[in-house]
C-alpha cells in the first residue's frame, strides 16, 4: 500500500464521521417537534449510510492498461499494477429517513390534531441518538489516532533518512 494512502483513508473516515455527528445533532435538536399542519408529518429522524469510496467504474478503470510500461503512483513504483488503494476509504452514500413510526400524542383540543384527536411527535429517540453519537465520536477518535500514528511514522522515516 502506498504509505500516504493511509492518510487518505483516515481523512475520508474523519469527514464521514463528522457528517454523521452533524446529522445526529440535527436529530437531537428536532426531537421535540410535532406536525406543523393537519396531515403533515413531523421531523423524521435521519440516518447516514456509509459506503466504500471506490465505485465499480473505478475498479474497472484500475485494470485498464495500454502498454506494459511501469506505473507510478505517489512516488511508489508499480510494475504493471495500478495502486489498488487509490480509491480506498469511506464516503457517505446517502442520508436517509428512518422508517420508524411517529409518536402519537392524544390532544383532541389541539388545532393540529387529526380526526382521532392525535398529534404526532418526531420519531427521534434521544437514547438511540446518544448511543449513535458516542459510537461516531469513538470512531472519529480512532481515525484521528491512526492519522497521528502515520504522521509519527512518516516523521521517524524522514529522520532516519536524514531529511529532517
CSV table of N, CA and C in Angstrom, one decimal:
chain,number,residue,atom,x,y,z
A,1,UNK,N,0.9,-1.2,0.0
A,1,UNK,CA,0.0,0.0,0.0
A,1,UNK,C,0.9,1.2,0.0
A,2,UNK,N,0.5,2.2,-0.8
A,2,UNK,CA,1.2,3.5,-0.7
A,2,UNK,C,1.1,4.0,0.7
A,3,UNK,N,2.2,4.5,1.2
A,3,UNK,CA,2.3,5.0,2.6
A,3,UNK,C,1.3,6.1,2.9
A,4,UNK,N,1.2,7.0,1.9
A,4,UNK,CA,0.3,8.2,2.1
A,4,UNK,C,-1.2,7.9,1.9
A,5,UNK,N,-1.5,6.7,1.3
A,5,UNK,CA,-2.9,6.3,1.1
A,5,UNK,C,-3.6,6.2,2.4
A,6,UNK,N,-2.8,5.7,3.4
A,6,UNK,CA,-3.5,5.6,4.7
A,6,UNK,C,-3.9,6.9,5.3
A,7,UNK,N,-3.3,8.0,4.9
A,7,UNK,CA,-3.8,9.3,5.3
A,7,UNK,C,-5.1,9.7,4.6
A,8,UNK,N,-5.2,9.3,3.3
A,8,UNK,CA,-6.5,9.5,2.6
A,8,UNK,C,-7.6,8.7,3.2
A,9,UNK,N,-7.3,7.5,3.6
A,9,UNK,CA,-8.3,6.6,4.2
A,9,UNK,C,-8.8,7.2,5.5
A,10,UNK,N,-7.9,7.6,6.4
A,10,UNK,CA,-8.3,8.2,7.6
A,10,UNK,C,-9.0,9.5,7.5
A,11,UNK,N,-8.5,10.3,6.5
A,11,UNK,CA,-9.2,11.6,6.3
A,11,UNK,C,-10.6,11.5,5.8
A,12,UNK,N,-10.8,10.5,4.9
A,12,UNK,CA,-12.2,10.3,4.4
A,12,UNK,C,-13.1,9.8,5.6
A,13,UNK,N,-12.5,9.0,6.5
A,13,UNK,CA,-13.3,8.5,7.6
A,13,UNK,C,-13.6,9.6,8.6
A,14,UNK,N,-12.7,10.5,8.8
A,14,UNK,CA,-12.9,11.7,9.6
A,14,UNK,C,-14.1,12.5,9.1
A,15,UNK,N,-14.0,12.8,7.8
A,15,UNK,CA,-15.1,13.6,7.1
A,15,UNK,C,-16.5,12.9,7.2
A,16,UNK,N,-16.5,11.6,7.0
A,16,UNK,CA,-17.8,10.9,7.1
A,16,UNK,C,-18.3,10.9,8.5
A,17,UNK,N,-17.5,10.6,9.5
A,17,UNK,CA,-17.9,10.6,10.9
A,17,UNK,C,-18.4,12.0,11.3
A,18,UNK,N,-17.7,13.0,10.8
A,18,UNK,CA,-18.1,14.4,11.2
A,18,UNK,C,-19.5,14.7,10.6
A,19,UNK,N,-19.8,14.3,9.4
A,19,UNK,CA,-21.2,14.5,8.9
A,19,UNK,C,-22.2,13.7,9.7
A,20,UNK,N,-21.8,12.4,10.1
A,20,UNK,CA,-22.7,11.6,10.9
A,20,UNK,C,-23.0,12.3,12.2
A,21,UNK,N,-22.0,12.9,12.9
A,21,UNK,CA,-22.2,13.7,14.1
A,21,UNK,C,-23.1,14.9,13.9
A,22,UNK,N,-23.0,15.5,12.7
A,22,UNK,CA,-23.8,16.7,12.4
A,22,UNK,C,-25.3,16.3,12.3
A,23,UNK,N,-25.5,15.1,11.6
A,23,UNK,CA,-26.9,14.7,11.4
A,23,UNK,C,-27.5,14.2,12.7
A,24,UNK,N,-26.7,13.6,13.6
A,24,UNK,CA,-27.2,13.2,14.9
A,24,UNK,C,-27.5,14.4,15.7
A,25,UNK,N,-26.7,15.4,15.7
A,25,UNK,CA,-27.0,16.7,16.4
A,25,UNK,C,-28.3,17.3,15.9
A,26,UNK,N,-28.5,17.3,14.6
A,26,UNK,CA,-29.7,17.8,14.0
A,26,UNK,C,-30.9,17.0,14.5
A,27,UNK,N,-30.8,15.7,14.6
A,27,UNK,CA,-31.9,14.8,15.1
A,27,UNK,C,-32.2,15.2,16.5
A,28,UNK,N,-31.2,15.4,17.3
A,28,UNK,CA,-31.4,15.7,18.8
A,28,UNK,C,-32.1,17.1,18.9
A,29,UNK,N,-31.7,18.0,18.0
A,29,UNK,CA,-32.3,19.4,18.1
A,29,UNK,C,-33.8,19.4,17.7
A,30,UNK,N,-34.2,18.4,16.9
A,30,UNK,CA,-35.6,18.4,16.4
A,30,UNK,C,-36.4,17.3,17.1
A,31,UNK,N,-35.9,16.7,18.2
A,31,UNK,CA,-36.6,15.5,18.7
A,31,UNK,C,-38.0,15.9,19.4
A,32,UNK,N,-38.2,17.1,19.7
A,32,UNK,CA,-39.5,17.5,20.4
A,32,UNK,C,-40.4,18.2,19.4
A,33,UNK,N,-40.2,18.1,18.1
A,33,UNK,CA,-41.1,18.8,17.2
A,33,UNK,C,-42.3,17.9,16.9
A,34,UNK,N,-43.4,18.6,16.6
A,34,UNK,CA,-44.7,18.0,16.2
A,34,UNK,C,-45.0,18.3,14.8
A,35,UNK,N,-46.1,17.7,14.3
A,35,UNK,CA,-46.5,18.1,12.9
A,35,UNK,C,-47.0,19.5,12.9
A,36,UNK,N,-46.7,20.2,11.9
A,36,UNK,CA,-47.0,21.7,11.8
A,36,UNK,C,-48.3,22.0,11.2
A,37,UNK,N,-48.9,21.0,10.5
A,37,UNK,CA,-50.2,21.2,9.9
A,37,UNK,C,-50.9,19.9,9.9
A,38,UNK,N,-52.2,19.9,9.8
A,38,UNK,CA,-53.0,18.7,9.8
A,38,UNK,C,-52.6,17.9,8.5
A,39,UNK,N,-52.3,16.6,8.7
A,39,UNK,CA,-52.0,15.8,7.6
A,39,UNK,C,-50.5,15.8,7.2
A,40,UNK,N,-49.7,16.7,7.8
A,40,UNK,CA,-48.3,16.7,7.6
A,40,UNK,C,-47.5,15.9,8.6
A,41,UNK,N,-46.3,15.4,8.2
A,41,UNK,CA,-45.5,14.7,9.2
A,41,UNK,C,-44.6,15.6,9.9
A,42,UNK,N,-44.2,15.2,11.2
A,42,UNK,CA,-43.2,16.0,11.9
A,42,UNK,C,-41.8,15.7,11.4
A,43,UNK,N,-40.8,16.2,12.1
A,43,UNK,CA,-39.5,15.9,11.7
A,43,UNK,C,-39.2,14.4,11.7
A,44,UNK,N,-38.6,13.9,10.7
A,44,UNK,CA,-38.3,12.5,10.6
A,44,UNK,C,-36.8,12.3,10.9
A,45,UNK,N,-36.5,11.4,11.8
A,45,UNK,CA,-35.1,11.0,12.1
A,45,UNK,C,-34.3,10.7,10.8
A,46,UNK,N,-33.1,11.2,10.7
A,46,UNK,CA,-32.3,10.9,9.6
A,46,UNK,C,-31.1,10.0,10.0
A,47,UNK,N,-30.7,9.1,9.1
A,47,UNK,CA,-29.6,8.2,9.3
A,47,UNK,C,-28.6,8.4,8.1
A,48,UNK,N,-27.3,8.2,8.5
A,48,UNK,CA,-26.2,8.3,7.5
A,48,UNK,C,-25.8,6.9,7.0
A,49,UNK,N,-25.7,6.7,5.7
A,49,UNK,CA,-25.3,5.4,5.1
A,49,UNK,C,-23.9,5.6,4.6
A,50,UNK,N,-23.0,4.8,5.0
A,50,UNK,CA,-21.6,4.8,4.5
A,50,UNK,C,-21.4,3.8,3.4
A,51,UNK,N,-20.5,4.1,2.6
A,51,UNK,CA,-20.1,3.2,1.5
A,51,UNK,C,-18.6,3.2,1.3
A,52,UNK,N,-18.1,2.2,0.7
A,52,UNK,CA,-16.7,2.2,0.3
A,52,UNK,C,-16.5,3.2,-0.8
A,53,UNK,N,-15.4,3.9,-0.8
A,53,UNK,CA,-15.2,5.0,-1.7
A,53,UNK,C,-15.2,4.6,-3.2
A,54,UNK,N,-14.6,3.5,-3.5
A,54,UNK,CA,-14.5,3.1,-4.9
A,54,UNK,C,-15.8,2.6,-5.4
A,55,UNK,N,-16.0,3.0,-6.7
A,55,UNK,CA,-17.2,2.6,-7.4
A,55,UNK,C,-16.8,1.5,-8.4
A,56,UNK,N,-17.7,0.9,-9.0
A,56,UNK,CA,-17.5,-0.2,-10.0
A,56,UNK,C,-16.6,0.3,-11.1
A,57,UNK,N,-16.9,1.5,-11.6
A,57,UNK,CA,-16.1,2.0,-12.7
A,57,UNK,C,-14.7,2.3,-12.3
A,58,UNK,N,-14.5,2.7,-11.0
A,58,UNK,CA,-13.1,2.9,-10.5
A,58,UNK,C,-12.3,1.6,-10.5
A,59,UNK,N,-13.0,0.6,-10.1
A,59,UNK,CA,-12.3,-0.7,-10.1
A,59,UNK,C,-12.0,-1.2,-11.5
A,60,UNK,N,-12.9,-1.0,-12.4
A,60,UNK,CA,-12.7,-1.5,-13.8
A,60,UNK,C,-11.6,-0.6,-14.5
A,61,UNK,N,-11.6,0.7,-14.2
A,61,UNK,CA,-10.6,1.5,-14.8
A,61,UNK,C,-9.2,1.2,-14.2
A,62,UNK,N,-9.1,0.7,-13.0
A,62,UNK,CA,-7.8,0.3,-12.5
A,62,UNK,C,-7.2,-0.9,-13.2
A,63,UNK,N,-7.9,-1.7,-13.9
A,63,UNK,CA,-7.4,-2.8,-14.6
A,63,UNK,C,-7.1,-2.5,-16.1
A,64,UNK,N,-7.4,-1.3,-16.5
A,64,UNK,CA,-7.1,-0.9,-17.9
A,64,UNK,C,-5.6,-0.6,-18.0
A,65,UNK,N,-5.0,-1.3,-19.0
A,65,UNK,CA,-3.5,-1.0,-19.3
A,65,UNK,C,-3.4,-0.8,-20.8
A,66,UNK,N,-2.7,0.2,-21.2
A,66,UNK,CA,-2.5,0.5,-22.6
A,66,UNK,C,-1.2,-0.2,-23.1
A,67,UNK,N,-0.2,-0.3,-22.2
A,67,UNK,CA,1.0,-1.0,-22.6
A,67,UNK,C,1.6,-1.6,-21.3
A,68,UNK,N,2.8,-2.1,-21.5
A,68,UNK,CA,3.5,-2.8,-20.4
A,68,UNK,C,4.5,-1.9,-19.7
A,69,UNK,N,4.3,-0.6,-19.8
A,69,UNK,CA,5.2,0.4,-19.1
A,69,UNK,C,4.9,0.4,-17.6
A,70,UNK,N,5.9,0.7,-16.8
A,70,UNK,CA,5.7,0.8,-15.4
A,70,UNK,C,4.8,1.9,-15.0
A,71,UNK,N,4.0,1.7,-14.0
A,71,UNK,CA,3.1,2.7,-13.5
A,71,UNK,C,3.7,3.4,-12.2
A,72,UNK,N,3.5,4.7,-12.1
A,72,UNK,CA,4.0,5.4,-10.9
A,72,UNK,C,2.8,6.0,-10.2
A,73,UNK,N,2.7,5.9,-8.9
A,73,UNK,CA,1.6,6.5,-8.1
A,73,UNK,C,2.1,7.0,-6.8
A,74,UNK,N,2.1,8.3,-6.6
A,74,UNK,CA,2.6,8.9,-5.4
A,74,UNK,C,4.0,8.5,-5.0
A,75,UNK,N,4.9,8.4,-6.0
A,75,UNK,CA,6.2,8.1,-5.7
A,75,UNK,C,6.5,6.6,-5.5
A,76,UNK,N,5.5,5.8,-5.6
A,76,UNK,CA,5.8,4.3,-5.4
A,76,UNK,C,5.7,3.6,-6.7
A,77,UNK,N,6.7,2.8,-7.0
A,77,UNK,CA,6.8,2.1,-8.3
A,77,UNK,C,5.9,0.9,-8.3
A,78,UNK,N,5.1,0.8,-9.4
A,78,UNK,CA,4.3,-0.4,-9.6
A,78,UNK,C,4.5,-0.9,-11.0
A,79,UNK,N,5.0,-2.1,-11.1
A,79,UNK,CA,5.3,-2.7,-12.4
A,79,UNK,C,4.0,-3.5,-12.9
A,80,UNK,N,3.4,-2.9,-13.9
A,80,UNK,CA,2.2,-3.5,-14.5
A,80,UNK,C,1.0,-3.6,-13.5
A,81,UNK,N,1.0,-2.8,-12.5
A,81,UNK,CA,-0.1,-2.8,-11.5
A,81,UNK,C,-0.5,-1.4,-11.2
A,82,UNK,N,-1.8,-1.2,-11.0
A,82,UNK,CA,-2.3,0.1,-10.5
A,82,UNK,C,-2.2,0.1,-9.0
A,83,UNK,N,-2.2,1.2,-8.4
A,83,UNK,CA,-2.3,1.3,-7.0
A,83,UNK,C,-3.8,0.9,-6.6
A,84,UNK,N,-3.9,-0.3,-6.0
A,84,UNK,CA,-5.2,-0.7,-5.7
A,84,UNK,C,-5.9,0.0,-4.5
A,85,UNK,N,-5.1,0.8,-3.8
A,85,UNK,CA,-5.6,1.6,-2.7
A,85,UNK,C,-5.9,3.0,-3.1
A,86,UNK,N,-5.8,3.3,-4.4
A,86,UNK,CA,-6.0,4.7,-4.8
A,86,UNK,C,-7.4,5.2,-4.5
A,87,UNK,N,-8.4,4.3,-4.5
A,87,UNK,CA,-9.8,4.8,-4.2
A,87,UNK,C,-10.3,4.3,-2.9
A,88,UNK,N,-9.3,3.9,-2.0
A,88,UNK,CA,-9.7,3.3,-0.7
A,88,UNK,C,-10.3,4.4,0.2
A,89,UNK,N,-11.1,4.0,1.1
A,89,UNK,CA,-11.7,5.0,2.1
A,89,UNK,C,-13.2,4.8,2.2
A,90,UNK,N,-13.8,5.8,2.8
A,90,UNK,CA,-15.2,5.7,3.0
A,90,UNK,C,-15.8,7.0,2.5
A,91,UNK,N,-17.1,6.9,2.1
A,91,UNK,CA,-17.8,8.1,1.7
A,91,UNK,C,-19.3,7.9,2.2
A,92,UNK,N,-20.0,9.0,2.2
A,92,UNK,CA,-21.4,9.0,2.6
A,92,UNK,C,-22.2,8.7,1.4
A,93,UNK,N,-22.8,7.5,1.4
A,93,UNK,CA,-23.6,7.1,0.2
A,93,UNK,C,-24.9,7.9,0.2
A,94,UNK,N,-25.5,8.1,1.4
A,94,UNK,CA,-26.9,8.7,1.4
A,94,UNK,C,-27.2,9.1,2.8
A,95,UNK,N,-28.1,10.1,2.9
A,95,UNK,CA,-28.7,10.4,4.2
A,95,UNK,C,-30.2,10.1,4.0
A,96,UNK,N,-30.6,9.1,4.8
A,96,UNK,CA,-32.0,8.6,4.6
A,96,UNK,C,-32.9,8.9,5.8
A,97,UNK,N,-34.2,8.8,5.6
A,97,UNK,CA,-35.1,9.0,6.7
A,97,UNK,C,-35.3,7.6,7.3
A,98,UNK,N,-35.4,7.7,8.7
A,98,UNK,CA,-35.7,6.4,9.4
A,98,UNK,C,-37.2,6.1,9.2
A,99,UNK,N,-37.4,4.8,9.1
A,99,UNK,CA,-38.8,4.3,8.8
A,99,UNK,C,-39.6,4.0,10.1
A,100,UNK,N,-39.1,4.4,11.2
A,100,UNK,CA,-39.8,4.2,12.5
A,100,UNK,C,-41.1,5.1,12.5
A,101,UNK,N,-42.1,4.6,13.2
A,101,UNK,CA,-43.4,5.3,13.3
A,101,UNK,C,-43.2,6.6,14.1
A,102,UNK,N,-44.0,7.6,13.7
A,102,UNK,CA,-44.1,8.8,14.5
A,102,UNK,C,-44.8,8.5,15.8
A,103,UNK,N,-44.6,9.2,16.9
A,103,UNK,CA,-45.2,9.0,18.2
A,103,UNK,C,-46.5,9.8,18.3
A,104,UNK,N,-47.6,9.1,18.4
A,104,UNK,CA,-48.9,9.8,18.6
A,104,UNK,C,-49.1,10.3,20.0
A,105,UNK,N,-49.6,11.5,20.1
A,105,UNK,CA,-49.9,12.1,21.4
A,105,UNK,C,-51.3,12.5,21.3
A,106,UNK,N,-52.1,12.1,22.3
A,106,UNK,CA,-53.5,12.4,22.3
A,106,UNK,C,-53.8,13.8,22.9
A,107,UNK,N,-54.2,14.7,22.0
A,107,UNK,CA,-54.5,16.1,22.4
A,107,UNK,C,-55.7,16.5,21.5
A,108,UNK,N,-56.9,16.1,21.9
A,108,UNK,CA,-58.1,16.4,21.0
A,108,UNK,C,-58.4,17.9,20.8
A,109,UNK,N,-57.9,18.7,21.8
A,109,UNK,CA,-58.2,20.2,21.7
A,109,UNK,C,-57.2,20.9,20.8
A,110,UNK,N,-56.1,20.3,20.5
A,110,UNK,CA,-55.1,20.9,19.6
A,110,UNK,C,-55.6,21.1,18.2
A,111,UNK,N,-55.4,22.3,17.6
A,111,UNK,CA,-55.9,22.5,16.3
A,111,UNK,C,-55.2,21.7,15.2
A,112,UNK,N,-54.0,21.1,15.5
A,112,UNK,CA,-53.3,20.3,14.6
A,112,UNK,C,-53.7,18.8,14.7
A,113,UNK,N,-54.6,18.5,15.6
A,113,UNK,CA,-55.0,17.1,15.8
A,113,UNK,C,-55.7,16.5,14.6
A,114,UNK,N,-55.6,15.2,14.4
A,114,UNK,CA,-56.3,14.6,13.3
A,114,UNK,C,-57.7,14.3,13.8
A,115,UNK,N,-58.5,13.5,13.0
A,115,UNK,CA,-59.9,13.3,13.3
A,115,UNK,C,-60.0,12.4,14.6
A,116,UNK,N,-58.9,11.7,14.9
A,116,UNK,CA,-59.0,10.8,16.1
A,116,UNK,C,-58.5,11.6,17.4
A,117,UNK,N,-58.0,12.8,17.2
A,117,UNK,CA,-57.5,13.6,18.3
A,117,UNK,C,-56.0,13.5,18.6
A,118,UNK,N,-55.3,13.0,17.7
A,118,UNK,CA,-53.8,12.8,17.9
A,118,UNK,C,-53.0,13.8,17.1
A,119,UNK,N,-52.0,14.3,17.7
A,119,UNK,CA,-50.9,15.0,17.0
A,119,UNK,C,-49.7,14.0,17.0
A,120,UNK,N,-48.8,14.2,16.1
A,120,UNK,CA,-47.7,13.3,16.0
A,120,UNK,C,-46.4,14.0,16.3
A,121,UNK,N,-45.6,13.3,17.1
A,121,UNK,CA,-44.3,13.8,17.6
A,121,UNK,C,-43.2,13.1,16.7
A,122,UNK,N,-42.1,13.7,16.6
A,122,UNK,CA,-41.0,13.2,15.8
A,122,UNK,C,-40.6,11.8,16.3
A,123,UNK,N,-40.0,11.0,15.4
A,123,UNK,CA,-39.6,9.6,15.7
A,123,UNK,C,-38.2,9.5,16.3
A,124,UNK,N,-37.6,10.6,16.7
A,124,UNK,CA,-36.3,10.6,17.2
A,124,UNK,C,-36.3,10.2,18.7
A,125,UNK,N,-35.5,9.2,19.0
A,125,UNK,CA,-35.3,8.7,20.4
A,125,UNK,C,-34.0,9.1,20.9
A,126,UNK,N,-34.0,9.9,22.0
A,126,UNK,CA,-32.8,10.5,22.5
A,126,UNK,C,-31.8,9.5,22.9
A,127,UNK,N,-32.2,8.4,23.4
A,127,UNK,CA,-31.3,7.3,23.8
A,127,UNK,C,-30.5,6.8,22.7
A,128,UNK,N,-31.2,6.5,21.6
A,128,UNK,CA,-30.6,6.0,20.4
A,128,UNK,C,-29.6,7.0,19.8
A,129,UNK,N,-30.0,8.2,19.8
A,129,UNK,CA,-29.1,9.3,19.3
A,129,UNK,C,-27.9,9.5,20.1
A,130,UNK,N,-28.0,9.4,21.5
A,130,UNK,CA,-26.8,9.5,22.3
A,130,UNK,C,-25.9,8.3,22.1
A,131,UNK,N,-26.4,7.1,21.9
A,131,UNK,CA,-25.5,6.0,21.6
A,131,UNK,C,-24.9,6.1,20.3
A,132,UNK,N,-25.6,6.5,19.3
A,132,UNK,CA,-25.0,6.7,17.9
A,132,UNK,C,-24.0,7.8,18.0
A,133,UNK,N,-24.2,8.9,18.7
A,133,UNK,CA,-23.2,9.9,18.9
A,133,UNK,C,-22.0,9.5,19.5
A,134,UNK,N,-22.1,8.7,20.6
A,134,UNK,CA,-20.9,8.1,21.2
A,134,UNK,C,-20.1,7.2,20.3
A,135,UNK,N,-20.8,6.4,19.5
A,135,UNK,CA,-20.1,5.5,18.5
A,135,UNK,C,-19.4,6.3,17.5
A,136,UNK,N,-20.1,7.4,17.0
A,136,UNK,CA,-19.4,8.2,16.0
A,136,UNK,C,-18.2,8.9,16.6
A,137,UNK,N,-18.3,9.4,17.8
A,137,UNK,CA,-17.2,10.1,18.4
A,137,UNK,C,-16.0,9.1,18.6
A,138,UNK,N,-16.3,7.9,19.0
A,138,UNK,CA,-15.2,6.9,19.2
A,138,UNK,C,-14.5,6.6,17.9
A,139,UNK,N,-15.3,6.4,16.9
A,139,UNK,CA,-14.8,6.2,15.5
A,139,UNK,C,-13.9,7.3,15.0
A,140,UNK,N,-14.4,8.5,15.3
A,140,UNK,CA,-13.7,9.7,14.9
A,140,UNK,C,-12.3,9.7,15.6
A,141,UNK,N,-12.3,9.5,16.9
A,141,UNK,CA,-11.1,9.5,17.7
A,141,UNK,C,-10.1,8.4,17.2
A,142,UNK,N,-10.7,7.2,16.9
A,142,UNK,CA,-9.8,6.1,16.4
A,142,UNK,C,-9.1,6.5,15.1
A,143,UNK,N,-9.9,7.1,14.2
A,143,UNK,CA,-9.3,7.5,12.9
A,143,UNK,C,-8.3,8.7,13.1
A,144,UNK,N,-8.6,9.6,14.0
A,144,UNK,CA,-7.6,10.6,14.3
A,144,UNK,C,-6.3,10.0,14.9
A,145,UNK,N,-6.4,9.0,15.8
A,145,UNK,CA,-5.3,8.4,16.3
A,145,UNK,C,-4.5,7.7,15.2
A,146,UNK,N,-5.2,7.0,14.3
A,146,UNK,CA,-4.5,6.3,13.2
A,146,UNK,C,-3.7,7.3,12.3
A,147,UNK,N,-4.3,8.5,12.1
A,147,UNK,CA,-3.6,9.5,11.3
A,147,UNK,C,-2.4,10.0,12.0
A,148,UNK,N,-2.5,10.2,13.3
A,148,UNK,CA,-1.4,10.6,14.1
A,148,UNK,C,-0.3,9.6,14.1
A,149,UNK,N,-0.6,8.3,14.1
A,149,UNK,CA,0.4,7.3,14.1
A,149,UNK,C,1.1,7.3,12.7
A,150,UNK,N,0.4,7.5,11.6
A,150,UNK,CA,1.0,7.6,10.3
A,150,UNK,C,1.9,8.8,10.2
A,151,UNK,N,1.5,9.9,10.8
A,151,UNK,CA,2.3,11.1,10.8
A,151,UNK,C,3.6,10.9,11.6
A,152,UNK,N,3.5,10.2,12.7
A,152,UNK,CA,4.7,9.9,13.5
A,152,UNK,C,5.6,8.9,12.8
A,153,UNK,N,5.1,7.9,12.1
A,153,UNK,CA,5.9,7.0,11.3
A,153,UNK,C,6.6,7.8,10.2
A,154,UNK,N,5.9,8.6,9.5
A,154,UNK,CA,6.5,9.4,8.4
A,154,UNK,C,7.6,10.3,9.0
A,155,UNK,N,7.4,10.9,10.1
A,155,UNK,CA,8.4,11.8,10.7
A,155,UNK,C,9.6,11.0,11.1
A,156,UNK,N,9.4,9.8,11.6
A,156,UNK,CA,10.6,8.9,12.0
A,156,UNK,C,11.3,8.4,10.8
A,157,UNK,N,10.6,8.1,9.7
A,157,UNK,CA,11.2,7.7,8.5
A,157,UNK,C,12.1,8.8,7.9
A,158,UNK,N,11.6,10.0,8.0
A,158,UNK,CA,12.3,11.1,7.4
A,158,UNK,C,13.6,11.4,8.3
A,159,UNK,N,13.5,11.2,9.6
A,159,UNK,CA,14.6,11.4,10.5
A,159,UNK,C,15.7,10.3,10.2
A,160,UNK,N,15.2,9.1,10.0
A,160,UNK,CA,16.2,8.0,9.7
A,160,UNK,C,16.8,8.2,8.3
A,161,UNK,N,16.1,8.8,7.4
A,161,UNK,CA,16.6,9.1,6.1
A,161,UNK,C,17.5,10.3,6.1
A,162,UNK,N,17.6,11.0,7.1
A,162,UNK,CA,18.4,12.2,7.2
A,162,UNK,C,17.9,13.5,6.6
A,163,UNK,N,16.6,13.5,6.4
A,163,UNK,CA,16.0,14.7,5.8
A,163,UNK,C,15.4,15.7,6.7
A,164,UNK,N,15.6,15.5,8.0
A,164,UNK,CA,14.9,16.4,8.9
A,164,UNK,C,16.0,17.0,9.8
